[in-house]
């Protein structure tokens, strides 16, 4: 880890010979081609048109690699030294495609733009360190090509992803985000916020002991989070419904359920009963309005309808807890 941070055991770029610069350029082009194909594979199911863009960009990188290999063969022979990005101090790095999953379409486009910009800067610096005319010419040409890839990407997008298709892909990505994260998270927040109201406030008014009330709230919140998380994972594997990974949905649901309950349990860490209770009521008020806002924003539920459902339901559960606690 320290060697990656401080560059221990890595060669300075300035120390590379012309052969090593060519070898580094060849391995970099190979890596970029693989990354673009990985992007294409990751996008193929949901965004087939954009996947074609990255397939063609991978083919472009293959052409660059072949030109570099031919130049190396002419100048230095068949044996290409093994030198990669991670061997060179200060050289830009690429994230493996599995580190940037799930492959959001806009995120992948931004990654591609960053890749081309870094490659352009590399070829500019590499050309400066080359004395051979043919090598310098090729590196300059590749720098121009990398700089032009942004235009190439735009042309390929116009070819494969016209305006209507791009809007459709954006809508599909938004739907997937809602199905995988917003709906499970909202369900968890609603369950955690509303279902824990009765036990927490019943314990508060029955005991007037803030710490004991906090323990009840903590147990109710964590227990509800675990239960809701496992229920979400077991209820649907996402293959037929298109709701995405059950593990992601389960974690989202479980965490949001626990947070929904902890929000009005944490005030009872305050040792003064009425101060803690008033603060907990204020937290509940904001929780319920936040749920109504999310329903309106992402689920297209009319705002006043969402408000009526959530606030009225929460008020009834809160009243039940107070009445039971004072019984």
CSV table of N, CA, C and O in Angstrom, one decimal, residues 18-93:
chain,number,residue,atom,x,y,z
A,18,UNK,N,13.3,5.0,-25.0
A,18,UNK,CA,12.3,5.0,-26.0
A,18,UNK,C,11.6,3.7,-26.2
A,18,UNK,O,10.4,3.6,-26.4
A,19,UNK,N,12.4,2.6,-26.1
A,19,UNK,CA,11.7,1.3,-26.2
A,19,UNK,C,10.7,1.1,-25.1
A,19,UNK,O,9.6,0.5,-25.3
A,20,UNK,N,11.1,1.5,-23.9
A,20,UNK,CA,10.2,1.3,-22.7
A,20,UNK,C,9.0,2.2,-22.8
A,20,UNK,O,7.9,1.8,-22.4
A,21,UNK,N,9.2,3.4,-23.4
A,21,UNK,CA,8.0,4.3,-23.6
A,21,UNK,C,7.0,3.6,-24.6
A,21,UNK,O,5.8,3.6,-24.4
A,22,UNK,N,7.6,3.0,-25.7
A,22,UNK,CA,6.7,2.3,-26.6
A,22,UNK,C,6.0,1.1,-26.0
A,22,UNK,O,4.8,0.9,-26.2
A,23,UNK,N,6.7,0.4,-25.1
A,23,UNK,CA,6.2,-0.8,-24.5
A,23,UNK,C,5.0,-0.3,-23.5
A,23,UNK,O,4.0,-1.0,-23.4
A,24,UNK,N,5.3,0.8,-22.8
A,24,UNK,CA,4.2,1.3,-21.9
A,24,UNK,C,3.0,1.8,-22.7
A,24,UNK,O,1.9,1.5,-22.3
A,25,UNK,N,3.2,2.4,-23.8
A,25,UNK,CA,2.1,2.8,-24.7
A,25,UNK,C,1.3,1.6,-25.2
A,25,UNK,O,0.1,1.7,-25.2
A,26,UNK,N,2.0,0.6,-25.6
A,26,UNK,CA,1.3,-0.6,-26.1
A,26,UNK,C,0.4,-1.2,-25.0
A,26,UNK,O,-0.7,-1.6,-25.2
A,27,UNK,N,1.0,-1.4,-23.8
A,27,UNK,CA,0.2,-2.0,-22.7
A,27,UNK,C,-0.9,-1.1,-22.3
A,27,UNK,O,-2.0,-1.6,-21.9
A,28,UNK,N,-0.7,0.2,-22.3
A,28,UNK,CA,-1.8,1.1,-22.0
A,28,UNK,C,-3.0,1.0,-23.0
A,28,UNK,O,-4.1,1.1,-22.6
A,29,UNK,N,-2.6,1.0,-24.3
A,29,UNK,CA,-3.7,0.8,-25.3
A,29,UNK,C,-4.4,-0.5,-25.1
A,29,UNK,O,-5.7,-0.5,-25.3
A,30,UNK,N,-3.7,-1.6,-24.8
A,30,UNK,CA,-4.4,-2.8,-24.6
A,30,UNK,C,-5.3,-2.7,-23.4
A,30,UNK,O,-6.5,-3.2,-23.4
A,31,UNK,N,-4.9,-2.1,-22.3
A,31,UNK,CA,-5.7,-2.0,-21.1
A,31,UNK,C,-7.0,-1.1,-21.4
A,31,UNK,O,-8.1,-1.5,-21.0
A,32,UNK,N,-6.8,0.0,-22.2
A,32,UNK,CA,-7.9,0.8,-22.5
A,32,UNK,C,-8.9,0.1,-23.3
A,32,UNK,O,-10.2,0.2,-23.2
A,33,UNK,N,-8.4,-0.7,-24.3
A,33,UNK,CA,-9.4,-1.5,-25.1
A,33,UNK,C,-10.2,-2.5,-24.3
A,33,UNK,O,-11.4,-2.7,-24.5
A,34,UNK,N,-9.5,-3.1,-23.3
A,34,UNK,CA,-10.2,-4.1,-22.5
A,34,UNK,C,-11.2,-3.4,-21.6
A,34,UNK,O,-12.3,-3.9,-21.4
A,35,UNK,N,-10.9,-2.2,-21.1
A,35,UNK,CA,-11.8,-1.4,-20.3
A,35,UNK,C,-13.0,-1.0,-21.1
A,35,UNK,O,-14.2,-1.2,-20.6
A,36,UNK,N,-12.8,-0.6,-22.3
A,36,UNK,CA,-14.0,-0.2,-23.1
A,36,UNK,C,-14.9,-1.4,-23.4
A,36,UNK,O,-16.1,-1.2,-23.4
A,37,UNK,N,-14.3,-2.5,-23.7
A,37,UNK,CA,-15.1,-3.7,-23.9
A,37,UNK,C,-15.8,-4.1,-22.6
A,37,UNK,O,-17.0,-4.6,-22.7
A,38,UNK,N,-15.2,-4.0,-21.5
A,38,UNK,CA,-15.9,-4.3,-20.2
A,38,UNK,C,-17.0,-3.3,-20.0
A,38,UNK,O,-18.1,-3.7,-19.6
A,39,UNK,N,-16.8,-2.0,-20.4
A,39,UNK,CA,-18.0,-1.1,-20.3
A,39,UNK,C,-19.1,-1.5,-21.2
A,39,UNK,O,-20.3,-1.5,-20.8
A,40,UNK,N,-18.7,-1.9,-22.4
A,40,UNK,CA,-19.7,-2.4,-23.4
A,40,UNK,C,-20.5,-3.6,-22.9
A,40,UNK,O,-21.7,-3.6,-23.0
A,41,UNK,N,-19.8,-4.5,-22.3
A,41,UNK,CA,-20.4,-5.7,-21.7
A,41,UNK,C,-21.4,-5.3,-20.6
A,41,UNK,O,-22.5,-5.9,-20.4
A,42,UNK,N,-20.9,-4.4,-19.7
A,42,UNK,CA,-21.7,-4.0,-18.6
A,42,UNK,C,-22.9,-3.2,-19.0
A,42,UNK,O,-23.9,-3.2,-18.2
A,43,UNK,N,-22.9,-2.6,-20.1
A,43,UNK,CA,-24.1,-1.8,-20.5
A,43,UNK,C,-25.0,-2.5,-21.5
A,43,UNK,O,-26.1,-2.0,-21.8
A,44,UNK,N,-24.5,-3.6,-22.0
A,44,UNK,CA,-25.2,-4.3,-23.1
A,44,UNK,C,-26.7,-4.6,-22.8
A,44,UNK,O,-27.5,-4.5,-23.7
A,45,UNK,N,-26.9,-5.1,-21.6
A,45,UNK,CA,-28.3,-5.6,-21.3
A,45,UNK,C,-29.3,-4.4,-21.2
A,45,UNK,O,-30.4,-4.5,-21.8
A,46,UNK,N,-28.9,-3.3,-20.5
A,46,UNK,CA,-29.8,-2.2,-20.3
A,46,UNK,C,-29.7,-1.1,-21.3
A,46,UNK,O,-30.6,-0.4,-21.6
A,47,UNK,N,-28.4,-0.9,-21.9
A,47,UNK,CA,-28.2,0.2,-22.8
A,47,UNK,C,-27.4,-0.3,-24.0
A,47,UNK,O,-26.2,0.0,-24.2
A,48,UNK,N,-28.1,-1.1,-24.8
A,48,UNK,CA,-27.4,-1.7,-26.0
A,48,UNK,C,-26.8,-0.7,-27.0
A,48,UNK,O,-25.8,-1.0,-27.6
A,49,UNK,N,-27.5,0.4,-27.2
A,49,UNK,CA,-27.0,1.4,-28.1
A,49,UNK,C,-25.7,2.0,-27.6
A,49,UNK,O,-24.8,2.2,-28.4
A,50,UNK,N,-25.7,2.4,-26.4
A,50,UNK,CA,-24.4,3.0,-25.8
A,50,UNK,C,-23.3,1.9,-25.8
A,50,UNK,O,-22.1,2.3,-25.9
A,51,UNK,N,-23.7,0.7,-25.6
A,51,UNK,CA,-22.6,-0.4,-25.6
A,51,UNK,C,-21.9,-0.4,-26.9
A,51,UNK,O,-20.7,-0.7,-27.0
A,52,UNK,N,-22.6,-0.2,-28.0
A,52,UNK,CA,-22.0,-0.2,-29.4
A,52,UNK,C,-21.0,1.0,-29.5
A,52,UNK,O,-19.9,0.8,-30.2
A,53,UNK,N,-21.2,2.1,-28.8
A,53,UNK,CA,-20.2,3.2,-28.8
A,53,UNK,C,-18.9,2.7,-28.2
A,53,UNK,O,-17.8,3.0,-28.8
A,54,UNK,N,-19.0,2.0,-27.1
A,54,UNK,CA,-17.7,1.6,-26.5
A,54,UNK,C,-17.1,0.4,-27.2
A,54,UNK,O,-15.8,0.3,-27.1
A,55,UNK,N,-17.8,-0.4,-27.9
A,55,UNK,CA,-17.3,-1.4,-28.7
A,55,UNK,C,-16.4,-0.8,-29.8
A,55,UNK,O,-15.3,-1.2,-30.1
A,56,UNK,N,-16.9,0.3,-30.5
A,56,UNK,CA,-16.2,0.9,-31.5
A,56,UNK,C,-15.0,1.7,-31.0
A,56,UNK,O,-13.9,1.7,-31.6
A,57,UNK,N,-15.1,2.2,-29.8
A,57,UNK,CA,-13.9,2.9,-29.2
A,57,UNK,C,-12.8,1.9,-28.8
A,57,UNK,O,-11.6,2.2,-28.9
A,58,UNK,N,-13.3,0.7,-28.4
A,58,UNK,CA,-12.3,-0.4,-28.2
A,58,UNK,C,-11.5,-0.8,-29.4
A,58,UNK,O,-10.3,-1.0,-29.4
A,59,UNK,N,-12.3,-0.8,-30.5
A,59,UNK,CA,-11.6,-1.1,-31.8
A,59,UNK,C,-10.6,-0.1,-32.2
A,59,UNK,O,-9.6,-0.4,-32.8
A,60,UNK,N,-10.9,1.2,-31.9
A,60,UNK,CA,-10.0,2.3,-32.2
A,60,UNK,C,-8.7,2.1,-31.4
A,60,UNK,O,-7.6,2.3,-31.9
A,61,UNK,N,-8.9,1.7,-30.1
A,61,UNK,CA,-7.7,1.5,-29.3
A,61,UNK,C,-6.8,0.3,-29.8
A,61,UNK,O,-5.6,0.4,-29.7
A,62,UNK,N,-7.5,-0.7,-30.3
A,62,UNK,CA,-6.8,-1.8,-30.9
A,62,UNK,C,-6.0,-1.3,-32.1
A,62,UNK,O,-4.8,-1.8,-32.3
A,63,UNK,N,-6.5,-0.4,-32.9
A,63,UNK,CA,-5.7,0.1,-34.0
A,63,UNK,C,-4.5,0.9,-33.6
A,63,UNK,O,-3.4,0.8,-34.2
A,64,UNK,N,-4.6,1.6,-32.5
A,64,UNK,CA,-3.5,2.3,-31.9
A,64,UNK,C,-2.4,1.3,-31.5
A,64,UNK,O,-1.2,1.5,-31.7
A,65,UNK,N,-2.9,0.3,-30.8
A,65,UNK,CA,-1.9,-0.7,-30.3
A,65,UNK,C,-1.2,-1.4,-31.4
A,65,UNK,O,0.1,-1.6,-31.4
A,66,UNK,N,-1.9,-1.7,-32.5
A,66,UNK,CA,-1.2,-2.4,-33.6
A,66,UNK,C,-0.2,-1.5,-34.3
A,66,UNK,O,0.9,-2.0,-34.7
A,67,UNK,N,-0.5,-0.2,-34.4
A,67,UNK,CA,0.5,0.8,-34.9
A,67,UNK,C,1.7,0.8,-34.1
A,67,UNK,O,2.9,0.9,-34.6
A,68,UNK,N,1.5,0.8,-32.8
A,68,UNK,CA,2.7,0.9,-31.8
A,68,UNK,C,3.5,-0.4,-31.9
A,68,UNK,O,4.7,-0.3,-31.9
A,69,UNK,N,2.8,-1.5,-32.0
A,69,UNK,CA,3.6,-2.8,-32.1
A,69,UNK,C,4.4,-2.9,-33.4
A,69,UNK,O,5.5,-3.3,-33.4
A,70,UNK,N,3.8,-2.4,-34.4
A,70,UNK,CA,4.5,-2.4,-35.7
A,70,UNK,C,5.8,-1.5,-35.7
A,70,UNK,O,6.9,-1.9,-36.1
A,71,UNK,N,5.6,-0.3,-35.0
A,71,UNK,CA,6.8,0.6,-34.9
A,71,UNK,C,7.8,-0.1,-34.0
A,71,UNK,O,9.0,0.0,-34.3
A,72,UNK,N,7.4,-0.7,-32.9
A,72,UNK,CA,8.4,-1.4,-32.0
A,72,UNK,C,9.1,-2.5,-32.8
A,72,UNK,O,10.3,-2.7,-32.6
A,73,UNK,N,8.4,-3.3,-33.6
A,73,UNK,CA,9.0,-4.4,-34.4
A,73,UNK,C,10.1,-3.8,-35.3
A,73,UNK,O,11.1,-4.4,-35.5
A,74,UNK,N,9.8,-2.7,-36.0
A,74,UNK,CA,10.7,-2.1,-36.9
A,74,UNK,C,12.0,-1.6,-36.2
A,74,UNK,O,13.1,-1.7,-36.7
A,75,UNK,N,11.8,-1.0,-35.0
A,75,UNK,CA,13.0,-0.3,-34.4
A,75,UNK,C,13.7,-1.3,-33.4
A,75,UNK,O,14.9,-1.2,-33.3
A,76,UNK,N,13.0,-2.1,-32.7
A,76,UNK,CA,13.6,-2.9,-31.6
A,76,UNK,C,13.4,-4.4,-31.7
A,76,UNK,O,13.9,-5.1,-30.8
A,77,UNK,N,12.7,-4.9,-32.6
A,77,UNK,CA,12.5,-6.3,-32.8
A,77,UNK,C,11.2,-6.8,-32.2
A,77,UNK,O,10.3,-6.0,-31.8
A,78,UNK,N,11.1,-8.1,-32.1
A,78,UNK,CA,9.8,-8.7,-31.7
A,78,UNK,C,9.5,-8.7,-30.2
A,78,UNK,O,8.4,-8.8,-29.7
A,79,UNK,N,10.6,-8.6,-29.3
A,79,UNK,CA,10.4,-8.8,-27.9
A,79,UNK,C,10.0,-7.4,-27.3
A,79,UNK,O,10.9,-6.5,-27.3
A,80,UNK,N,8.8,-7.3,-26.7
A,80,UNK,CA,8.4,-6.1,-26.1
A,80,UNK,C,8.6,-6.2,-24.6
A,80,UNK,O,8.1,-7.1,-24.0
A,81,UNK,N,9.3,-5.3,-24.0
A,81,UNK,CA,9.5,-5.3,-22.5
A,81,UNK,C,8.1,-5.2,-21.8
A,81,UNK,O,7.2,-4.6,-22.3
A,82,UNK,N,8.0,-5.9,-20.7
A,82,UNK,CA,6.8,-5.9,-19.9
A,82,UNK,C,6.9,-4.7,-18.9
A,82,UNK,O,7.6,-4.7,-17.9
A,83,UNK,N,6.2,-3.6,-19.3
A,83,UNK,CA,6.1,-2.5,-18.4
A,83,UNK,C,4.7,-1.9,-18.5
A,83,UNK,O,4.1,-1.8,-19.6
A,84,UNK,N,4.1,-1.7,-17.3
A,84,UNK,CA,2.7,-1.3,-17.3
A,84,UNK,C,2.6,0.0,-16.4
A,84,UNK,O,3.6,0.5,-15.9
A,85,UNK,N,1.4,0.5,-16.4
A,85,UNK,CA,1.1,1.8,-15.7
A,85,UNK,C,1.6,1.8,-14.2
A,85,UNK,O,2.2,2.7,-13.8
A,86,UNK,N,1.3,0.6,-13.6
A,86,UNK,CA,1.7,0.6,-12.1
A,86,UNK,C,3.2,0.5,-11.9
A,86,UNK,O,3.6,0.6,-10.7
A,87,UNK,N,3.9,0.3,-12.9
A,87,UNK,CA,5.4,0.2,-12.8
A,87,UNK,C,6.1,1.6,-12.9
A,87,UNK,O,7.3,1.7,-12.6
A,88,UNK,N,5.3,2.6,-13.2
A,88,UNK,CA,5.9,4.0,-13.5
A,88,UNK,C,5.3,5.0,-12.5
A,88,UNK,O,4.1,5.1,-12.3
A,89,UNK,N,6.3,5.6,-11.8
A,89,UNK,CA,5.9,6.6,-10.8
A,89,UNK,C,5.2,7.8,-11.5
A,89,UNK,O,5.7,8.4,-12.5
A,90,UNK,N,4.1,8.3,-10.9
A,90,UNK,CA,3.4,9.4,-11.4
A,90,UNK,C,2.6,9.2,-12.6
A,90,UNK,O,1.9,10.1,-13.1
A,91,UNK,N,2.5,8.0,-13.1
A,91,UNK,CA,1.7,7.7,-14.3
A,91,UNK,C,0.3,7.5,-13.9
A,91,UNK,O,0.0,7.0,-12.8
A,92,UNK,N,-0.6,7.9,-14.7
A,92,UNK,CA,-2.1,7.8,-14.4
A,92,UNK,C,-2.5,6.3,-14.3
A,92,UNK,O,-1.9,5.5,-14.9
A,93,UNK,N,-3.5,6.1,-13.5
A,93,UNK,CA,-4.0,4.7,-13.3
A,93,UNK,C,-5.4,4.6,-13.8
A,93,UNK,O,-6.1,5.6,-13.9
